[in-house]
Amino acid sequence: MPELLALLLQGLWESLYMTLVSTLLAYVLGLPLGLVLVVTDRDGICPVPWLNTVLGVVVNMLRSVPFLILLVAIIPFTRLVVGTFIGSTATIVPLVIGSAPFVARMVESSIKEVDAGVVEAAQSMGASPFQIVWKVLLPEAKPSLVVGAAIAVTTILSYSALAGFVGGGGLGAIAINYGYYRYQSEIMLVTVLILVVIVQVLQEVGMRLSRAGDKRIR
């Protein structure tokens, strides 16, 4: 029992490590990409249709690749970046590549919810595109962005569990190596329950932060 507890705690730590670091890096890439998609849209504040189309195609192509296939396909790149393709740190590479386009679309959707009248008012007062993005779009979309972040982090958590099939570590690897290959169904059940609890906690934190930052419900 102590060995099992230690194993589960290690798996929990690895899953949280992969998920949180990957989410942070995915937003480092996905947030600017989502903003560019909004700004360069035909109805955006700086329309550049050809750039918007190219970025949109790239994002859609990456999003259409199932994560497990992407995980295997970029093994050479993962090995080049971190020196190995096994372990929790190595899994961060495909997690970021697979989730950044998803984050970009989430950001794009949140920003497009901002009332066009607010943007037009800022433009009429002479605000630059950067000022509109930084002082209007992002603050106004903050509640939706927070909800999107909660959805993104739980999605990335599910991706990290899939990585267990190729030695990615975390709770997913424990569920596969012990629950599936060794037919220890009780370990499989425990790992699933832990993942469910993590998802519920992350979703609740995200919703509370969203309500706290929503000016419309004050």
PDB file of C-alpha atoms in Angstrom:
ATOM      1  CA  MET A   1       0.000   0.000   0.000  1.00  0.00           C
ATOM      2  CA  PRO A   2       2.750   2.570   0.806  1.00  0.00           C
ATOM      3  CA  GLU A   3       4.415   1.730  -2.522  1.00  0.00           C
ATOM      4  CA  LEU A   4       1.121   2.239  -4.367  1.00  0.00           C
ATOM      5  CA  LEU A   5       0.509   5.545  -2.613  1.00  0.00           C
ATOM      6  CA  ALA A   6       4.011   6.742  -3.483  1.00  0.00           C
ATOM      7  CA  LEU A   7       3.457   5.668  -7.092  1.00  0.00           C
ATOM      8  CA  LEU A   8       0.159   7.545  -7.333  1.00  0.00           C
ATOM      9  CA  LEU A   9       1.630  10.672  -5.730  1.00  0.00           C
ATOM     10  CA  GLN A  10       4.495  10.623  -8.205  1.00  0.00           C
ATOM     11  CA  GLY A  11       2.017  10.165 -11.061  1.00  0.00           C
ATOM     12  CA  LEU A  12      -0.105  13.027  -9.747  1.00  0.00           C
ATOM     13  CA  TRP A  13       2.919  15.320  -9.567  1.00  0.00           C
ATOM     14  CA  GLU A  14       4.047  14.368 -13.084  1.00  0.00           C
ATOM     15  CA  SER A  15       0.555  14.921 -14.506  1.00  0.00           C
ATOM     16  CA  LEU A  16       0.243  18.360 -12.877  1.00  0.00           C
ATOM     17  CA  TYR A  17       3.775  19.259 -13.977  1.00  0.00           C
ATOM     18  CA  MET A  18       3.113  18.304 -17.594  1.00  0.00           C
ATOM     19  CA  THR A  19      -0.300  19.952 -17.662  1.00  0.00           C
ATOM     20  CA  LEU A  20       0.547  23.277 -16.036  1.00  0.00           C
ATOM     21  CA  VAL A  21       3.863  23.822 -17.832  1.00  0.00           C
ATOM     22  CA  SER A  22       2.337  22.815 -21.170  1.00  0.00           C
ATOM     23  CA  THR A  23      -0.631  25.121 -20.614  1.00  0.00           C
ATOM     24  CA  LEU A  24       1.656  28.041 -19.817  1.00  0.00           C
ATOM     25  CA  LEU A  25       3.788  27.471 -22.917  1.00  0.00           C
ATOM     26  CA  ALA A  26       0.703  26.848 -25.071  1.00  0.00           C
ATOM     27  CA  TYR A  27      -0.641  30.251 -24.039  1.00  0.00           C
ATOM     28  CA  VAL A  28       2.727  31.882 -24.732  1.00  0.00           C
ATOM     29  CA  LEU A  29       2.242  30.712 -28.329  1.00  0.00           C
ATOM     30  CA  GLY A  30      -1.527  30.539 -28.609  1.00  0.00           C
ATOM     31  CA  LEU A  31      -2.527  33.872 -27.063  1.00  0.00           C
ATOM     32  CA  PRO A  32      -0.589  36.048 -29.547  1.00  0.00           C
ATOM     33  CA  LEU A  33      -1.663  33.769 -32.398  1.00  0.00           C
ATOM     34  CA  GLY A  34      -5.317  34.101 -31.406  1.00  0.00           C
ATOM     35  CA  LEU A  35      -4.988  37.883 -31.193  1.00  0.00           C
ATOM     36  CA  VAL A  36      -3.395  38.008 -34.643  1.00  0.00           C
ATOM     37  CA  LEU A  37      -6.258  35.932 -36.037  1.00  0.00           C
ATOM     38  CA  VAL A  38      -8.758  38.445 -34.651  1.00  0.00           C
ATOM     39  CA  VAL A  39      -6.854  41.590 -35.602  1.00  0.00           C
ATOM     40  CA  THR A  40      -6.095  40.478 -39.183  1.00  0.00           C
ATOM     41  CA  ASP A  41      -9.627  39.233 -39.878  1.00  0.00           C
ATOM     42  CA  ARG A  42     -11.592  40.983 -42.632  1.00  0.00           C
ATOM     43  CA  ASP A  43     -13.604  42.753 -39.932  1.00  0.00           C
ATOM     44  CA  GLY A  44     -10.607  43.227 -37.643  1.00  0.00           C
ATOM     45  CA  ILE A  45      -8.880  46.445 -36.669  1.00  0.00           C
ATOM     46  CA  CYS A  46      -5.942  45.719 -39.034  1.00  0.00           C
ATOM     47  CA  PRO A  47      -7.334  43.517 -41.827  1.00  0.00           C
ATOM     48  CA  VAL A  48      -4.728  41.365 -43.579  1.00  0.00           C
ATOM     49  CA  PRO A  49      -6.848  38.675 -45.273  1.00  0.00           C
ATOM     50  CA  TRP A  50      -3.972  36.658 -46.770  1.00  0.00           C
ATOM     51  CA  LEU A  51      -2.146  36.412 -43.433  1.00  0.00           C
ATOM     52  CA  ASN A  52      -5.354  35.515 -41.630  1.00  0.00           C
ATOM     53  CA  THR A  53      -6.069  32.793 -44.176  1.00  0.00           C
ATOM     54  CA  VAL A  54      -2.567  31.301 -43.950  1.00  0.00           C
ATOM     55  CA  LEU A  55      -2.578  31.274 -40.141  1.00  0.00           C
ATOM     56  CA  GLY A  56      -6.097  29.853 -40.102  1.00  0.00           C
ATOM     57  CA  VAL A  57      -5.109  26.975 -42.383  1.00  0.00           C
ATOM     58  CA  VAL A  58      -2.023  26.168 -40.271  1.00  0.00           C
ATOM     59  CA  VAL A  59      -4.056  26.223 -37.050  1.00  0.00           C
ATOM     60  CA  ASN A  60      -6.784  24.039 -38.532  1.00  0.00           C
ATOM     61  CA  MET A  61      -4.254  21.535 -39.881  1.00  0.00           C
ATOM     62  CA  LEU A  62      -2.556  21.143 -36.496  1.00  0.00           C
ATOM     63  CA  ARG A  63      -5.893  20.890 -34.692  1.00  0.00           C
ATOM     64  CA  SER A  64      -7.094  18.155 -37.049  1.00  0.00           C
ATOM     65  CA  VAL A  65      -4.232  15.784 -36.181  1.00  0.00           C
ATOM     66  CA  PRO A  66      -5.196  13.387 -33.342  1.00  0.00           C
ATOM     67  CA  PHE A  67      -2.858  13.941 -30.405  1.00  0.00           C
ATOM     68  CA  LEU A  68      -1.675  10.334 -30.193  1.00  0.00           C
ATOM     69  CA  ILE A  69      -0.608  10.420 -33.854  1.00  0.00           C
ATOM     70  CA  LEU A  70       1.071  13.794 -33.370  1.00  0.00           C
ATOM     71  CA  LEU A  71       2.856  12.446 -30.303  1.00  0.00           C
ATOM     72  CA  VAL A  72       4.438   9.649 -32.334  1.00  0.00           C
ATOM     73  CA  ALA A  73       5.005  11.683 -35.500  1.00  0.00           C
ATOM     74  CA  ILE A  74       7.182  14.324 -33.829  1.00  0.00           C
ATOM     75  CA  ILE A  75       9.330  11.920 -31.775  1.00  0.00           C
ATOM     76  CA  PRO A  76      12.466  12.969 -33.719  1.00  0.00           C
ATOM     77  CA  PHE A  77      11.745  16.644 -32.986  1.00  0.00           C
ATOM     78  CA  THR A  78      11.038  15.885 -29.338  1.00  0.00           C
ATOM     79  CA  ARG A  79      14.329  14.004 -29.049  1.00  0.00           C
ATOM     80  CA  LEU A  80      16.102  16.937 -30.712  1.00  0.00           C
ATOM     81  CA  VAL A  81      14.628  19.428 -28.236  1.00  0.00           C
ATOM     82  CA  VAL A  82      14.977  17.574 -24.926  1.00  0.00           C
ATOM     83  CA  GLY A  83      17.297  14.680 -25.795  1.00  0.00           C
ATOM     84  CA  THR A  84      14.673  11.954 -25.274  1.00  0.00           C
ATOM     85  CA  PHE A  85      11.061  11.173 -26.117  1.00  0.00           C
ATOM     86  CA  ILE A  86      10.257   9.328 -22.886  1.00  0.00           C
ATOM     87  CA  GLY A  87       9.210  10.935 -19.622  1.00  0.00           C
ATOM     88  CA  SER A  88       7.120  13.827 -18.419  1.00  0.00           C
ATOM     89  CA  THR A  89       9.474  16.568 -19.640  1.00  0.00           C
ATOM     90  CA  ALA A  90       9.632  15.098 -23.143  1.00  0.00           C
ATOM     91  CA  THR A  91       5.829  14.941 -23.258  1.00  0.00           C
ATOM     92  CA  ILE A  92       5.626  18.710 -22.834  1.00  0.00           C
ATOM     93  CA  VAL A  93       6.902  19.228 -26.396  1.00  0.00           C
ATOM     94  CA  PRO A  94       4.023  17.478 -28.212  1.00  0.00           C
ATOM     95  CA  LEU A  95       1.565  18.794 -25.630  1.00  0.00           C
ATOM     96  CA  VAL A  96       2.502  22.372 -26.485  1.00  0.00           C
ATOM     97  CA  ILE A  97       2.463  21.764 -30.243  1.00  0.00           C
ATOM     98  CA  GLY A  98      -0.877  19.976 -30.034  1.00  0.00           C
ATOM     99  CA  SER A  99      -2.603  22.435 -27.698  1.00  0.00           C
ATOM    100  CA  ALA A 100      -1.307  25.831 -28.896  1.00  0.00           C
ATOM    101  CA  PRO A 101      -3.633  25.851 -31.959  1.00  0.00           C
ATOM    102  CA  PHE A 102      -6.552  24.895 -29.703  1.00  0.00           C
ATOM    103  CA  VAL A 103      -5.654  27.755 -27.356  1.00  0.00           C
ATOM    104  CA  ALA A 104      -5.432  30.134 -30.320  1.00  0.00           C
ATOM    105  CA  ARG A 105      -8.975  29.290 -31.388  1.00  0.00           C
ATOM    106  CA  MET A 106     -10.220  29.617 -27.799  1.00  0.00           C
ATOM    107  CA  VAL A 107      -8.619  33.057 -27.548  1.00  0.00           C
ATOM    108  CA  GLU A 108     -10.021  34.068 -30.925  1.00  0.00           C
ATOM    109  CA  SER A 109     -13.526  33.034 -29.871  1.00  0.00           C
ATOM    110  CA  SER A 110     -13.266  34.935 -26.572  1.00  0.00           C
ATOM    111  CA  ILE A 111     -11.966  38.137 -28.191  1.00  0.00           C
ATOM    112  CA  LYS A 112     -14.708  38.078 -30.827  1.00  0.00           C
ATOM    113  CA  GLU A 113     -17.305  38.165 -28.038  1.00  0.00           C
ATOM    114  CA  VAL A 114     -16.276  41.743 -27.197  1.00  0.00           C
ATOM    115  CA  ASP A 115     -18.938  44.269 -28.200  1.00  0.00           C
ATOM    116  CA  ALA A 116     -17.974  45.923 -31.488  1.00  0.00           C
ATOM    117  CA  GLY A 117     -19.303  49.219 -30.143  1.00  0.00           C
ATOM    118  CA  VAL A 118     -16.590  49.298 -27.494  1.00  0.00           C
ATOM    119  CA  VAL A 119     -13.913  48.863 -30.154  1.00  0.00           C
ATOM    120  CA  GLU A 120     -15.460  51.531 -32.356  1.00  0.00           C
ATOM    121  CA  ALA A 121     -15.537  53.943 -29.430  1.00  0.00           C
ATOM    122  CA  ALA A 122     -11.835  53.358 -28.787  1.00  0.00           C
ATOM    123  CA  GLN A 123     -11.064  53.883 -32.477  1.00  0.00           C
ATOM    124  CA  SER A 124     -13.039  57.140 -32.538  1.00  0.00           C
ATOM    125  CA  MET A 125     -10.889  58.432 -29.665  1.00  0.00           C
ATOM    126  CA  GLY A 126      -7.737  57.779 -31.678  1.00  0.00           C
ATOM    127  CA  ALA A 127      -6.525  54.630 -29.933  1.00  0.00           C
ATOM    128  CA  SER A 128      -3.853  52.699 -31.807  1.00  0.00           C
ATOM    129  CA  PRO A 129      -4.365  49.012 -32.681  1.00  0.00           C
ATOM    130  CA  PHE A 130      -1.967  48.011 -29.887  1.00  0.00           C
ATOM    131  CA  GLN A 131      -3.876  50.154 -27.370  1.00  0.00           C
ATOM    132  CA  ILE A 132      -7.179  48.656 -28.513  1.00  0.00           C
ATOM    133  CA  VAL A 133      -5.823  45.137 -28.042  1.00  0.00           C
ATOM    134  CA  TRP A 134      -4.135  45.811 -24.699  1.00  0.00           C
ATOM    135  CA  LYS A 135      -6.644  48.188 -23.085  1.00  0.00           C
ATOM    136  CA  VAL A 136      -9.941  47.164 -24.677  1.00  0.00           C
ATOM    137  CA  LEU A 137     -10.042  43.675 -26.152  1.00  0.00           C
ATOM    138  CA  LEU A 138      -8.100  41.787 -23.482  1.00  0.00           C
ATOM    139  CA  PRO A 139      -9.762  43.444 -20.435  1.00  0.00           C
ATOM    140  CA  GLU A 140     -13.254  43.115 -21.918  1.00  0.00           C
ATOM    141  CA  ALA A 141     -12.703  39.471 -22.841  1.00  0.00           C
ATOM    142  CA  LYS A 142     -11.031  38.552 -19.538  1.00  0.00           C
ATOM    143  CA  PRO A 143     -13.932  36.493 -18.055  1.00  0.00           C
ATOM    144  CA  SER A 144     -14.293  34.481 -21.262  1.00  0.00           C
ATOM    145  CA  LEU A 145     -10.524  34.057 -21.520  1.00  0.00           C
ATOM    146  CA  VAL A 146     -10.406  32.647 -17.987  1.00  0.00           C
ATOM    147  CA  VAL A 147     -13.168  30.143 -18.762  1.00  0.00           C
ATOM    148  CA  GLY A 148     -11.311  29.210 -21.937  1.00  0.00           C
ATOM    149  CA  ALA A 149      -8.122  28.687 -19.934  1.00  0.00           C
ATOM    150  CA  ALA A 150      -9.956  26.302 -17.596  1.00  0.00           C
ATOM    151  CA  ILE A 151     -11.226  24.341 -20.591  1.00  0.00           C
ATOM    152  CA  ALA A 152      -7.769  24.337 -22.153  1.00  0.00           C
ATOM    153  CA  VAL A 153      -5.999  23.066 -19.035  1.00  0.00           C
ATOM    154  CA  THR A 154      -8.439  20.175 -18.629  1.00  0.00           C
ATOM    155  CA  THR A 155      -8.070  19.312 -22.316  1.00  0.00           C
ATOM    156  CA  ILE A 156      -4.287  19.304 -21.974  1.00  0.00           C
ATOM    157  CA  LEU A 157      -4.648  17.087 -18.902  1.00  0.00           C
ATOM    158  CA  SER A 158      -6.509  14.543 -21.023  1.00  0.00           C
ATOM    159  CA  TYR A 159      -3.781  14.788 -23.672  1.00  0.00           C
ATOM    160  CA  SER A 160      -1.137  14.092 -21.008  1.00  0.00           C
ATOM    161  CA  ALA A 161      -2.986  10.933 -19.996  1.00  0.00           C
ATOM    162  CA  LEU A 162      -2.825   9.701 -23.604  1.00  0.00           C
ATOM    163  CA  ALA A 163       0.937  10.185 -23.542  1.00  0.00           C
ATOM    164  CA  GLY A 164       1.130   7.244 -21.151  1.00  0.00           C
ATOM    165  CA  PHE A 165       0.886   4.921 -24.162  1.00  0.00           C
ATOM    166  CA  VAL A 166       4.397   5.924 -25.238  1.00  0.00           C
ATOM    167  CA  GLY A 167       6.038   6.284 -21.836  1.00  0.00           C
ATOM    168  CA  GLY A 168       4.956   9.836 -21.167  1.00  0.00           C
ATOM    169  CA  GLY A 169       4.682   9.397 -17.417  1.00  0.00           C
ATOM    170  CA  GLY A 170       1.985  10.661 -15.059  1.00  0.00           C
ATOM    171  CA  LEU A 171      -1.307   9.104 -14.093  1.00  0.00           C
ATOM    172  CA  GLY A 172      -1.940   8.005 -17.663  1.00  0.00           C
ATOM    173  CA  ALA A 173       1.194   5.859 -17.672  1.00  0.00           C
ATOM    174  CA  ILE A 174       0.220   4.313 -14.334  1.00  0.00           C
ATOM    175  CA  ALA A 175      -3.273   3.484 -15.589  1.00  0.00           C
ATOM    176  CA  ILE A 176      -1.863   1.850 -18.724  1.00  0.00           C
ATOM    177  CA  ASN A 177       1.152   0.052 -17.245  1.00  0.00           C
ATOM    178  CA  TYR A 178      -0.609  -1.285 -14.162  1.00  0.00           C
ATOM    179  CA  GLY A 179      -4.332  -1.077 -14.844  1.00  0.00           C
ATOM    180  CA  TYR A 180      -4.272  -2.213 -18.474  1.00  0.00           C
ATOM    181  CA  TYR A 181      -1.167  -4.317 -19.070  1.00  0.00           C
ATOM    182  CA  ARG A 182      -1.146  -5.970 -15.626  1.00  0.00           C
ATOM    183  CA  TYR A 183      -4.941  -6.244 -15.316  1.00  0.00           C
ATOM    184  CA  GLN A 184      -5.025  -4.349 -11.997  1.00  0.00           C
ATOM    185  CA  SER A 185      -8.391  -2.713 -12.533  1.00  0.00           C
ATOM    186  CA  GLU A 186      -8.440  -1.125  -9.086  1.00  0.00           C
ATOM    187  CA  ILE A 187      -5.393   0.987  -9.999  1.00  0.00           C
ATOM    188  CA  MET A 188      -7.077   2.004 -13.238  1.00  0.00           C
ATOM    189  CA  LEU A 189     -10.154   3.072 -11.268  1.00  0.00           C
ATOM    190  CA  VAL A 190      -8.140   5.087  -8.759  1.00  0.00           C
ATOM    191  CA  THR A 191      -6.237   6.954 -11.479  1.00  0.00           C
ATOM    192  CA  VAL A 192      -9.487   7.768 -13.273  1.00  0.00           C
ATOM    193  CA  LEU A 193     -11.020   9.077 -10.047  1.00  0.00           C
ATOM    194  CA  ILE A 194      -7.961  11.258  -9.383  1.00  0.00           C
ATOM    195  CA  LEU A 195      -8.157  12.685 -12.903  1.00  0.00           C
ATOM    196  CA  VAL A 196     -11.873  13.414 -12.447  1.00  0.00           C
ATOM    197  CA  VAL A 197     -11.176  15.234  -9.180  1.00  0.00           C
ATOM    198  CA  ILE A 198      -8.407  17.300 -10.792  1.00  0.00           C
ATOM    199  CA  VAL A 199     -10.714  18.288 -13.655  1.00  0.00           C
ATOM    200  CA  GLN A 200     -13.496  19.305 -11.270  1.00  0.00           C
ATOM    201  CA  VAL A 201     -11.113  21.399  -9.166  1.00  0.00           C
ATOM    202  CA  LEU A 202      -9.608  23.150 -12.176  1.00  0.00           C
ATOM    203  CA  GLN A 203     -13.031  23.862 -13.667  1.00  0.00           C
ATOM    204  CA  GLU A 204     -14.343  25.242 -10.382  1.00  0.00           C
ATOM    205  CA  VAL A 205     -11.293  27.483  -9.929  1.00  0.00           C
ATOM    206  CA  GLY A 206     -11.693  28.756 -13.485  1.00  0.00           C
ATOM    207  CA  MET A 207     -15.395  29.521 -13.053  1.00  0.00           C
ATOM    208  CA  ARG A 208     -14.810  31.328  -9.764  1.00  0.00           C
ATOM    209  CA  LEU A 209     -12.046  33.447 -11.276  1.00  0.00           C
ATOM    210  CA  SER A 210     -14.256  34.209 -14.259  1.00  0.00           C
ATOM    211  CA  ARG A 211     -17.155  35.359 -12.058  1.00  0.00           C
ATOM    212  CA  ALA A 212     -14.786  37.423  -9.897  1.00  0.00           C
ATOM    213  CA  GLY A 213     -13.513  39.281 -12.960  1.00  0.00           C
ATOM    214  CA  ASP A 214     -16.856  39.723 -14.713  1.00  0.00           C
ATOM    215  CA  LYS A 215     -18.029  43.331 -14.352  1.00  0.00           C
ATOM    216  CA  ARG A 216     -21.497  42.416 -15.605  1.00  0.00           C
ATOM    217  CA  ILE A 217     -22.451  40.501 -12.436  1.00  0.00           C
ATOM    218  CA  ARG A 218     -21.302  43.072  -9.923  1.00  0.00           C
TER     219      ARG A 218
END
